[in-house]
Amino acid sequence: MAARILHRLRHALGAEGTREERTHDGVEAEDCPESSELEDDTEGLSTRLSGTLSFSGHGEDEEEEEEEEEEEEDGGGEEPRAGDAAQDGGSLLSRQLQELWRRSRSSLVPQRLLFEVSSASVVSERSSKYVLYTIYLIRSGQLDKAPAAISRRYSDFERLNRRLRGRFGCDMAGIAFPRKRLRRNFTAETIAKRSRAFEQFLSHLHSIAEIRRSPEFLEFFFLQDLRAAQRLTCTGMYREALATWANAYRLQDRLGVCGSGRFLLTLAGLVVCHQELDQLGEAHGCCEQALQLLEAQDSHPLLGPFLQAHVHLAWKVGKDKRQSEARLQGLQEAGVPLQQQPSLKECLIKEPLE
């Protein structure tokens, strides 16, 4: 009797299993085709990847490890379920992406100088009309209290592009430049596109060491200011000249050319203007900076004028002038005719800025 009951139970269970297989292979299987499963899986994957990855610090890592230890202790000897395995896989994927992002960030070289078109204005003159772009030179990661700025028109950029392509043909081959248009040059859309294009153009040029050190590239930024400051100084407009010399100083500082002859000329202009405006402390500071740059250049034509100006200003503001006096005496003993040395102002007037 017991054998018959056991046989009937086995037969019933086998028949029920057969019906379930037929159901899965029949109509219900058509309601969930394979493509829909792939789409669901793809959608879930894209959802996991589209979010912002959050990076935890050392303290958060310790908290995660403590939570994992507590889960292991609470779980005892239970076998992992399928959902737990999927969650562990997602966590592993997230960690791998985070590590990849960290490596990519550490491998990137931070851009040290940014070029930003802050404004653009349409200028109408008697016989011409053009757009004047104002570009700020900004050190990345730093707050510039007094930004270095230039104002240039399309023809200035075009001239720079032409000069650089003539000298650095290979390096310039991959650098794009916005083409000249015959119409719609003054629409907001065109001005906005050119502003972004000029930012990218200057950034690309600055990323190439040979180009960013070239006179063509450097003079594009500060030669106009130097000429304007020189002209204003010669005509006695010292306050306007001071602002222009100061901007030329900041431009050269951002571009990393603080040891050049043009930078020393800029310091000379600052000394003269500060002195003429009775700002003796500022003039003395500019003199000291120039003398530090000229410490190993005993034959530089501006050394004597800077030393004489420093001695005079140090006496005025009550600072130590013995080192400059000793250096002047050394020059005199070496045969340098100090009495015939021009003043800093005379040097500014005579210096050709081509």
Short mmCIF file of C-alpha atoms in Angstrom, two decimals:
data_model
loop_
_atom_site.label_atom_id
_atom_site.label_comp_id
_atom_site.label_asym_id
_atom_site.label_seq_id
_atom_site.Cartn_x
_atom_site.Cartn_y
_atom_site.Cartn_z
CA MET A 1 0.00 0.00 0.00
CA ALA A 2 2.75 2.39 0.93
CA ALA A 3 4.56 1.52 -2.29
CA ARG A 4 1.48 2.40 -4.39
CA ILE A 5 1.04 5.77 -2.66
CA LEU A 6 4.71 6.63 -3.22
CA HIS A 7 4.42 5.65 -6.91
CA ARG A 8 1.33 7.88 -7.39
CA LEU A 9 3.09 10.87 -5.76
CA ARG A 10 6.10 10.50 -8.03
CA HIS A 11 3.85 10.29 -11.10
CA ALA A 12 1.90 13.41 -10.07
CA LEU A 13 5.02 15.45 -9.42
CA GLY A 14 6.50 14.40 -12.77
CA ALA A 15 3.37 15.43 -14.65
CA GLU A 16 3.28 18.82 -12.94
CA GLY A 17 6.88 19.47 -13.86
CA THR A 18 6.15 18.62 -17.49
CA ARG A 19 3.26 21.11 -17.58
CA GLU A 20 5.51 23.88 -16.17
CA GLU A 21 8.15 23.25 -18.83
CA ARG A 22 5.50 23.41 -21.55
CA THR A 23 4.19 26.67 -20.11
CA HIS A 24 7.64 28.25 -20.13
CA ASP A 25 8.32 27.03 -23.65
CA GLY A 26 4.90 28.19 -24.89
CA VAL A 27 2.86 31.36 -24.61
CA GLU A 28 4.52 32.87 -21.56
CA ALA A 29 7.94 32.58 -23.14
CA GLU A 30 6.74 34.69 -26.10
CA ASP A 31 5.65 37.49 -23.75
CA CYS A 32 9.26 37.90 -22.58
CA PRO A 33 11.50 37.58 -25.62
CA GLU A 34 15.27 37.49 -25.25
CA SER A 35 15.69 40.99 -26.64
CA SER A 36 13.63 42.49 -23.84
CA GLU A 37 15.86 40.89 -21.26
CA LEU A 38 18.89 42.41 -22.98
CA GLU A 39 17.24 45.80 -23.10
CA ASP A 40 16.40 45.65 -19.41
CA ASP A 41 19.93 44.63 -18.58
CA THR A 42 21.39 47.39 -20.77
CA GLU A 43 19.11 49.96 -19.20
CA GLY A 44 20.18 48.91 -15.74
CA LEU A 45 23.84 49.09 -16.70
CA SER A 46 23.45 52.55 -18.22
CA THR A 47 21.67 53.70 -15.08
CA ARG A 48 24.53 52.51 -12.94
CA LEU A 49 27.11 54.21 -15.12
CA SER A 50 25.31 57.47 -15.78
CA GLY A 51 25.37 58.68 -12.18
CA THR A 52 28.14 60.74 -10.63
CA LEU A 53 30.75 58.58 -9.01
CA SER A 54 31.28 59.42 -5.37
CA PHE A 55 34.76 59.02 -3.93
CA SER A 56 34.98 58.26 -0.26
CA GLY A 57 37.83 59.32 1.94
CA HIS A 58 39.90 57.25 4.31
CA GLY A 59 37.36 57.54 7.08
CA GLU A 60 34.53 56.38 4.83
CA ASP A 61 36.61 53.42 3.67
CA GLU A 62 37.06 52.37 7.27
CA GLU A 63 33.31 52.65 7.86
CA GLU A 64 32.62 50.48 4.80
CA GLU A 65 35.09 47.87 6.04
CA GLU A 66 33.45 47.86 9.47
CA GLU A 67 30.01 47.44 7.87
CA GLU A 68 31.29 44.55 5.75
CA GLU A 69 32.75 42.87 8.84
CA GLU A 70 29.45 43.24 10.69
CA GLU A 71 27.54 41.77 7.75
CA GLU A 72 29.91 38.81 7.64
CA GLU A 73 29.50 38.22 11.36
CA ASP A 74 25.68 38.52 11.15
CA GLY A 75 25.47 36.29 8.08
CA GLY A 76 27.08 33.31 9.80
CA GLY A 77 27.54 30.36 7.47
CA GLU A 78 24.71 31.17 5.03
CA GLU A 79 25.40 30.72 1.35
CA PRO A 80 25.41 33.89 -0.79
CA ARG A 81 22.23 34.53 -2.74
CA ALA A 82 21.99 35.57 -6.41
CA GLY A 83 20.96 39.15 -5.49
CA ASP A 84 23.96 39.47 -3.20
CA ALA A 85 26.26 38.34 -6.01
CA ALA A 86 24.79 40.94 -8.37
CA GLN A 87 25.19 43.65 -5.73
CA ASP A 88 28.81 42.63 -5.16
CA GLY A 89 29.36 42.76 -8.94
CA GLY A 90 27.91 46.28 -9.13
CA SER A 91 30.05 47.39 -6.21
CA LEU A 92 33.14 45.93 -7.88
CA LEU A 93 32.30 47.71 -11.14
CA SER A 94 31.86 51.00 -9.30
CA ARG A 95 35.21 50.58 -7.54
CA GLN A 96 36.96 49.78 -10.80
CA LEU A 97 35.50 52.90 -12.43
CA GLN A 98 36.49 55.00 -9.46
CA GLU A 99 40.05 53.71 -9.64
CA LEU A 100 40.18 54.34 -13.38
CA TRP A 101 38.92 57.90 -12.85
CA ARG A 102 41.54 58.52 -10.17
CA ARG A 103 44.30 57.31 -12.47
CA SER A 104 43.07 59.41 -15.37
CA ARG A 105 42.92 62.50 -13.16
CA SER A 106 46.42 61.94 -11.81
CA SER A 107 47.79 61.44 -15.33
CA LEU A 108 46.41 64.76 -16.59
CA VAL A 109 48.79 67.73 -16.55
CA PRO A 110 46.97 70.70 -14.99
CA GLN A 111 46.68 73.71 -17.22
CA ARG A 112 48.64 76.48 -15.56
CA LEU A 113 47.32 79.40 -17.63
CA LEU A 114 43.76 79.93 -18.82
CA PHE A 115 42.59 82.34 -21.53
CA GLU A 116 39.06 83.66 -21.10
CA VAL A 117 37.21 86.10 -23.36
CA SER A 118 35.42 88.16 -20.74
CA SER A 119 33.68 90.57 -23.12
CA ALA A 120 33.35 91.53 -26.76
CA SER A 121 32.18 94.91 -28.06
CA VAL A 122 31.47 96.26 -31.53
CA VAL A 123 33.58 99.34 -32.24
CA SER A 124 32.61 101.78 -34.99
CA GLU A 125 35.21 104.23 -36.23
CA ARG A 126 35.19 106.64 -39.15
CA SER A 127 36.08 104.17 -41.86
CA SER A 128 35.88 100.80 -40.13
CA LYS A 129 33.82 98.64 -37.84
CA TYR A 130 35.21 95.72 -35.87
CA VAL A 131 34.75 93.59 -32.76
CA LEU A 132 37.13 94.13 -29.85
CA TYR A 133 37.65 91.04 -27.68
CA THR A 134 38.87 91.41 -24.07
CA ILE A 135 40.83 88.37 -22.91
CA TYR A 136 41.84 87.62 -19.33
CA LEU A 137 44.94 85.58 -18.53
CA ILE A 138 44.13 83.56 -15.42
CA ARG A 139 46.29 81.18 -13.44
CA SER A 140 44.35 77.99 -12.85
CA GLY A 141 43.68 77.25 -9.21
CA GLN A 142 44.55 80.77 -8.06
CA LEU A 143 42.58 83.92 -7.39
CA ASP A 144 43.99 86.90 -9.26
CA LYS A 145 43.05 90.11 -7.46
CA ALA A 146 44.21 92.19 -10.43
CA PRO A 147 43.80 90.14 -13.63
CA ALA A 148 46.03 90.60 -16.63
CA ALA A 149 43.94 91.59 -19.64
CA ILE A 150 44.38 92.38 -23.31
CA SER A 151 41.99 93.75 -25.94
CA ARG A 152 42.46 92.45 -29.47
CA ARG A 153 40.48 92.41 -32.71
CA TYR A 154 40.20 89.66 -35.29
CA SER A 155 42.98 91.12 -37.45
CA ASP A 156 45.39 90.90 -34.49
CA PHE A 157 44.66 87.20 -34.05
CA GLU A 158 44.93 86.66 -37.80
CA ARG A 159 48.34 88.36 -37.88
CA LEU A 160 49.57 86.18 -35.01
CA ASN A 161 48.29 83.06 -36.75
CA ARG A 162 50.01 84.00 -40.00
CA ARG A 163 53.35 84.76 -38.33
CA LEU A 164 53.36 81.55 -36.31
CA ARG A 165 52.42 79.39 -39.31
CA GLY A 166 55.29 80.92 -41.22
CA ARG A 167 57.77 79.96 -38.50
CA PHE A 168 56.24 76.85 -36.89
CA GLY A 169 54.55 75.17 -39.85
CA CYS A 170 54.62 71.63 -38.43
CA ASP A 171 53.47 72.59 -34.94
CA MET A 172 50.70 74.80 -36.31
CA ALA A 173 49.35 72.17 -38.70
CA GLY A 174 46.92 70.78 -36.13
CA ILE A 175 45.80 74.11 -34.66
CA ALA A 176 42.48 75.44 -35.90
CA PHE A 177 41.80 79.11 -36.54
CA PRO A 178 38.37 80.65 -37.24
CA ARG A 179 38.11 81.59 -40.88
CA LYS A 180 37.24 85.08 -42.03
CA ARG A 181 33.63 85.71 -42.98
CA LEU A 182 32.26 88.18 -45.49
CA ARG A 183 28.86 88.49 -43.83
CA ARG A 184 27.28 88.34 -40.39
CA ASN A 185 30.51 89.22 -38.58
CA PHE A 186 28.68 91.24 -35.93
CA THR A 187 25.91 88.87 -34.93
CA ALA A 188 25.83 87.57 -31.37
CA GLU A 189 26.21 83.99 -32.62
CA THR A 190 29.34 84.75 -34.65
CA ILE A 191 30.93 86.74 -31.82
CA ALA A 192 30.21 83.98 -29.31
CA LYS A 193 31.67 81.28 -31.58
CA ARG A 194 34.78 83.33 -32.28
CA SER A 195 35.25 84.05 -28.58
CA ARG A 196 35.35 80.33 -27.81
CA ALA A 197 37.57 79.70 -30.84
CA PHE A 198 40.08 82.36 -29.74
CA GLU A 199 40.21 80.86 -26.23
CA GLN A 200 40.99 77.43 -27.67
CA PHE A 201 43.46 78.91 -30.15
CA LEU A 202 45.51 80.65 -27.44
CA SER A 203 45.34 77.65 -25.10
CA HIS A 204 46.60 75.37 -27.85
CA LEU A 205 49.45 77.74 -28.68
CA HIS A 206 50.45 78.03 -25.04
CA SER A 207 50.56 74.24 -24.69
CA ILE A 208 53.49 74.05 -27.16
CA ALA A 209 56.74 75.07 -25.46
CA GLU A 210 58.51 76.36 -28.59
CA ILE A 211 55.56 78.58 -29.52
CA ARG A 212 54.83 80.03 -26.08
CA ARG A 213 58.48 81.09 -25.75
CA SER A 214 58.62 82.69 -29.19
CA PRO A 215 58.77 86.49 -29.57
CA GLU A 216 55.78 86.38 -31.92
CA PHE A 217 53.55 84.81 -29.26
CA LEU A 218 54.82 86.91 -26.35
CA GLU A 219 54.72 90.24 -28.15
CA PHE A 220 51.11 89.58 -29.13
CA PHE A 221 50.23 89.98 -25.44
CA PHE A 222 52.31 92.83 -24.07
CA LEU A 223 54.06 94.75 -26.87
CA GLN A 224 51.05 97.01 -27.43
CA ASP A 225 50.92 97.85 -23.73
CA LEU A 226 54.64 98.60 -23.63
CA ARG A 227 54.35 100.98 -26.57
CA ALA A 228 51.31 102.72 -25.10
CA ALA A 229 52.96 103.02 -21.68
CA GLN A 230 56.13 104.42 -23.21
CA ARG A 231 54.13 107.01 -25.16
CA LEU A 232 52.14 108.05 -22.09
CA THR A 233 55.31 108.35 -20.00
CA CYS A 234 57.01 110.51 -22.59
CA THR A 235 54.03 112.87 -22.67
CA GLY A 236 53.91 113.18 -18.88
CA MET A 237 50.63 111.25 -18.37
CA TYR A 238 52.11 109.28 -15.50
CA ARG A 239 48.91 108.02 -13.90
CA GLU A 240 47.60 106.53 -17.16
CA ALA A 241 51.09 105.23 -17.94
CA LEU A 242 51.32 103.58 -14.52
CA ALA A 243 48.16 101.52 -15.11
CA THR A 244 49.48 100.41 -18.51
CA TRP A 245 52.94 99.52 -17.17
CA ALA A 246 51.26 97.56 -14.35
CA ASN A 247 49.16 95.54 -16.80
CA ALA A 248 52.24 94.82 -18.91
CA TYR A 249 53.95 93.64 -15.72
CA ARG A 250 51.08 91.24 -14.93
CA LEU A 251 50.99 89.92 -18.50
CA GLN A 252 54.70 89.09 -18.46
CA ASP A 253 54.37 87.57 -15.02
CA ARG A 254 51.52 85.27 -16.17
CA LEU A 255 53.48 84.27 -19.27
CA GLY A 256 56.59 83.48 -17.21
CA VAL A 257 59.03 85.94 -18.84
CA CYS A 258 60.08 87.93 -15.78
CA GLY A 259 63.76 87.72 -16.61
CA SER A 260 63.68 89.30 -20.05
CA GLY A 261 64.87 92.72 -21.14
CA ARG A 262 61.29 93.83 -21.74
CA PHE A 263 60.43 93.00 -18.13
CA LEU A 264 63.32 95.15 -16.88
CA LEU A 265 62.07 97.96 -19.08
CA THR A 266 58.64 97.50 -17.52
CA LEU A 267 60.13 97.79 -14.03
CA ALA A 268 61.92 100.96 -15.13
CA GLY A 269 58.59 102.41 -16.28
CA LEU A 270 56.98 101.53 -12.96
CA VAL A 271 59.82 103.18 -11.03
CA VAL A 272 59.57 106.39 -13.06
CA CYS A 273 55.78 106.66 -12.80
CA HIS A 274 55.68 105.82 -9.08
CA GLN A 275 58.39 108.38 -8.44
CA GLU A 276 56.66 111.08 -10.47
CA LEU A 277 53.42 110.41 -8.55
CA ASP A 278 55.31 110.65 -5.24
CA GLN A 279 54.80 106.93 -4.49
CA LEU A 280 58.36 106.47 -3.32
CA GLY A 281 57.88 103.21 -1.41
CA GLU A 282 56.45 101.47 -4.49
CA ALA A 283 59.23 102.91 -6.67
CA HIS A 284 61.86 101.64 -4.22
CA GLY A 285 60.32 98.15 -4.27
CA CYS A 286 60.40 98.00 -8.08
CA CYS A 287 64.05 99.08 -8.00
CA GLU A 288 64.95 96.29 -5.61
CA GLN A 289 63.20 93.72 -7.79
CA ALA A 290 65.12 94.90 -10.84
CA LEU A 291 68.44 94.78 -9.00
CA GLN A 292 67.76 91.21 -7.94
CA LEU A 293 67.31 90.28 -11.58
CA LEU A 294 70.51 92.18 -12.47
CA GLU A 295 72.56 90.63 -9.68
CA ALA A 296 74.78 88.66 -12.07
CA GLN A 297 74.66 91.11 -15.01
CA ASP A 298 77.30 93.74 -14.40
CA SER A 299 77.36 94.84 -18.03
CA HIS A 300 73.63 95.39 -18.51
CA PRO A 301 72.88 98.95 -19.75
CA LEU A 302 70.10 99.40 -17.15
CA LEU A 303 72.22 98.39 -14.15
CA GLY A 304 73.79 101.82 -13.56
CA PRO A 305 70.48 103.73 -13.87
CA PHE A 306 68.73 101.30 -11.53
CA LEU A 307 71.53 101.53 -8.94
CA GLN A 308 71.49 105.31 -8.98
CA ALA A 309 67.70 105.40 -8.68
CA HIS A 310 67.82 102.89 -5.83
CA VAL A 311 70.36 104.91 -3.87
CA HIS A 312 68.25 108.05 -4.24
CA LEU A 313 64.98 106.31 -3.30
CA ALA A 314 66.52 104.42 -0.39
CA TRP A 315 67.74 107.73 1.06
CA LYS A 316 64.24 109.21 0.60
CA VAL A 317 62.37 106.34 2.31
CA GLY A 318 65.01 105.60 4.93
CA LYS A 319 66.15 102.21 3.62
CA ASP A 320 69.60 100.67 3.46
CA LYS A 321 71.53 101.82 0.39
CA ARG A 322 75.05 100.60 1.22
CA GLN A 323 74.93 97.56 -1.06
CA SER A 324 73.92 99.66 -4.07
CA GLU A 325 76.57 102.26 -3.27
CA ALA A 326 79.21 99.53 -3.08
CA ARG A 327 78.11 98.12 -6.39
CA LEU A 328 78.22 101.57 -7.99
CA GLN A 329 81.73 102.01 -6.69
CA GLY A 330 82.69 98.66 -8.21
CA LEU A 331 81.34 99.75 -11.58
CA GLN A 332 83.25 103.01 -11.36
CA GLU A 333 86.46 101.18 -10.55
CA ALA A 334 85.84 98.92 -13.54
CA GLY A 335 85.85 101.99 -15.78
CA VAL A 336 82.13 102.52 -16.25
CA PRO A 337 81.47 106.28 -16.75
CA LEU A 338 78.64 106.71 -14.24
CA GLN A 339 78.39 110.46 -14.83
CA GLN A 340 77.41 109.80 -18.42
CA GLN A 341 74.83 107.16 -17.52
CA PRO A 342 71.27 108.11 -18.57
CA SER A 343 68.49 108.16 -16.02
CA LEU A 344 65.74 105.54 -16.05
CA LYS A 345 63.36 108.03 -17.66
CA GLU A 346 65.84 108.77 -20.42
CA CYS A 347 66.28 105.04 -21.00
CA LEU A 348 62.53 104.67 -21.41
CA ILE A 349 62.33 107.47 -23.93
CA LYS A 350 65.25 106.18 -26.02
CA GLU A 351 64.33 102.47 -25.95
CA PRO A 352 62.99 101.38 -29.36
CA LEU A 353 59.95 99.13 -29.12
CA GLU A 354 59.58 97.68 -32.61
#
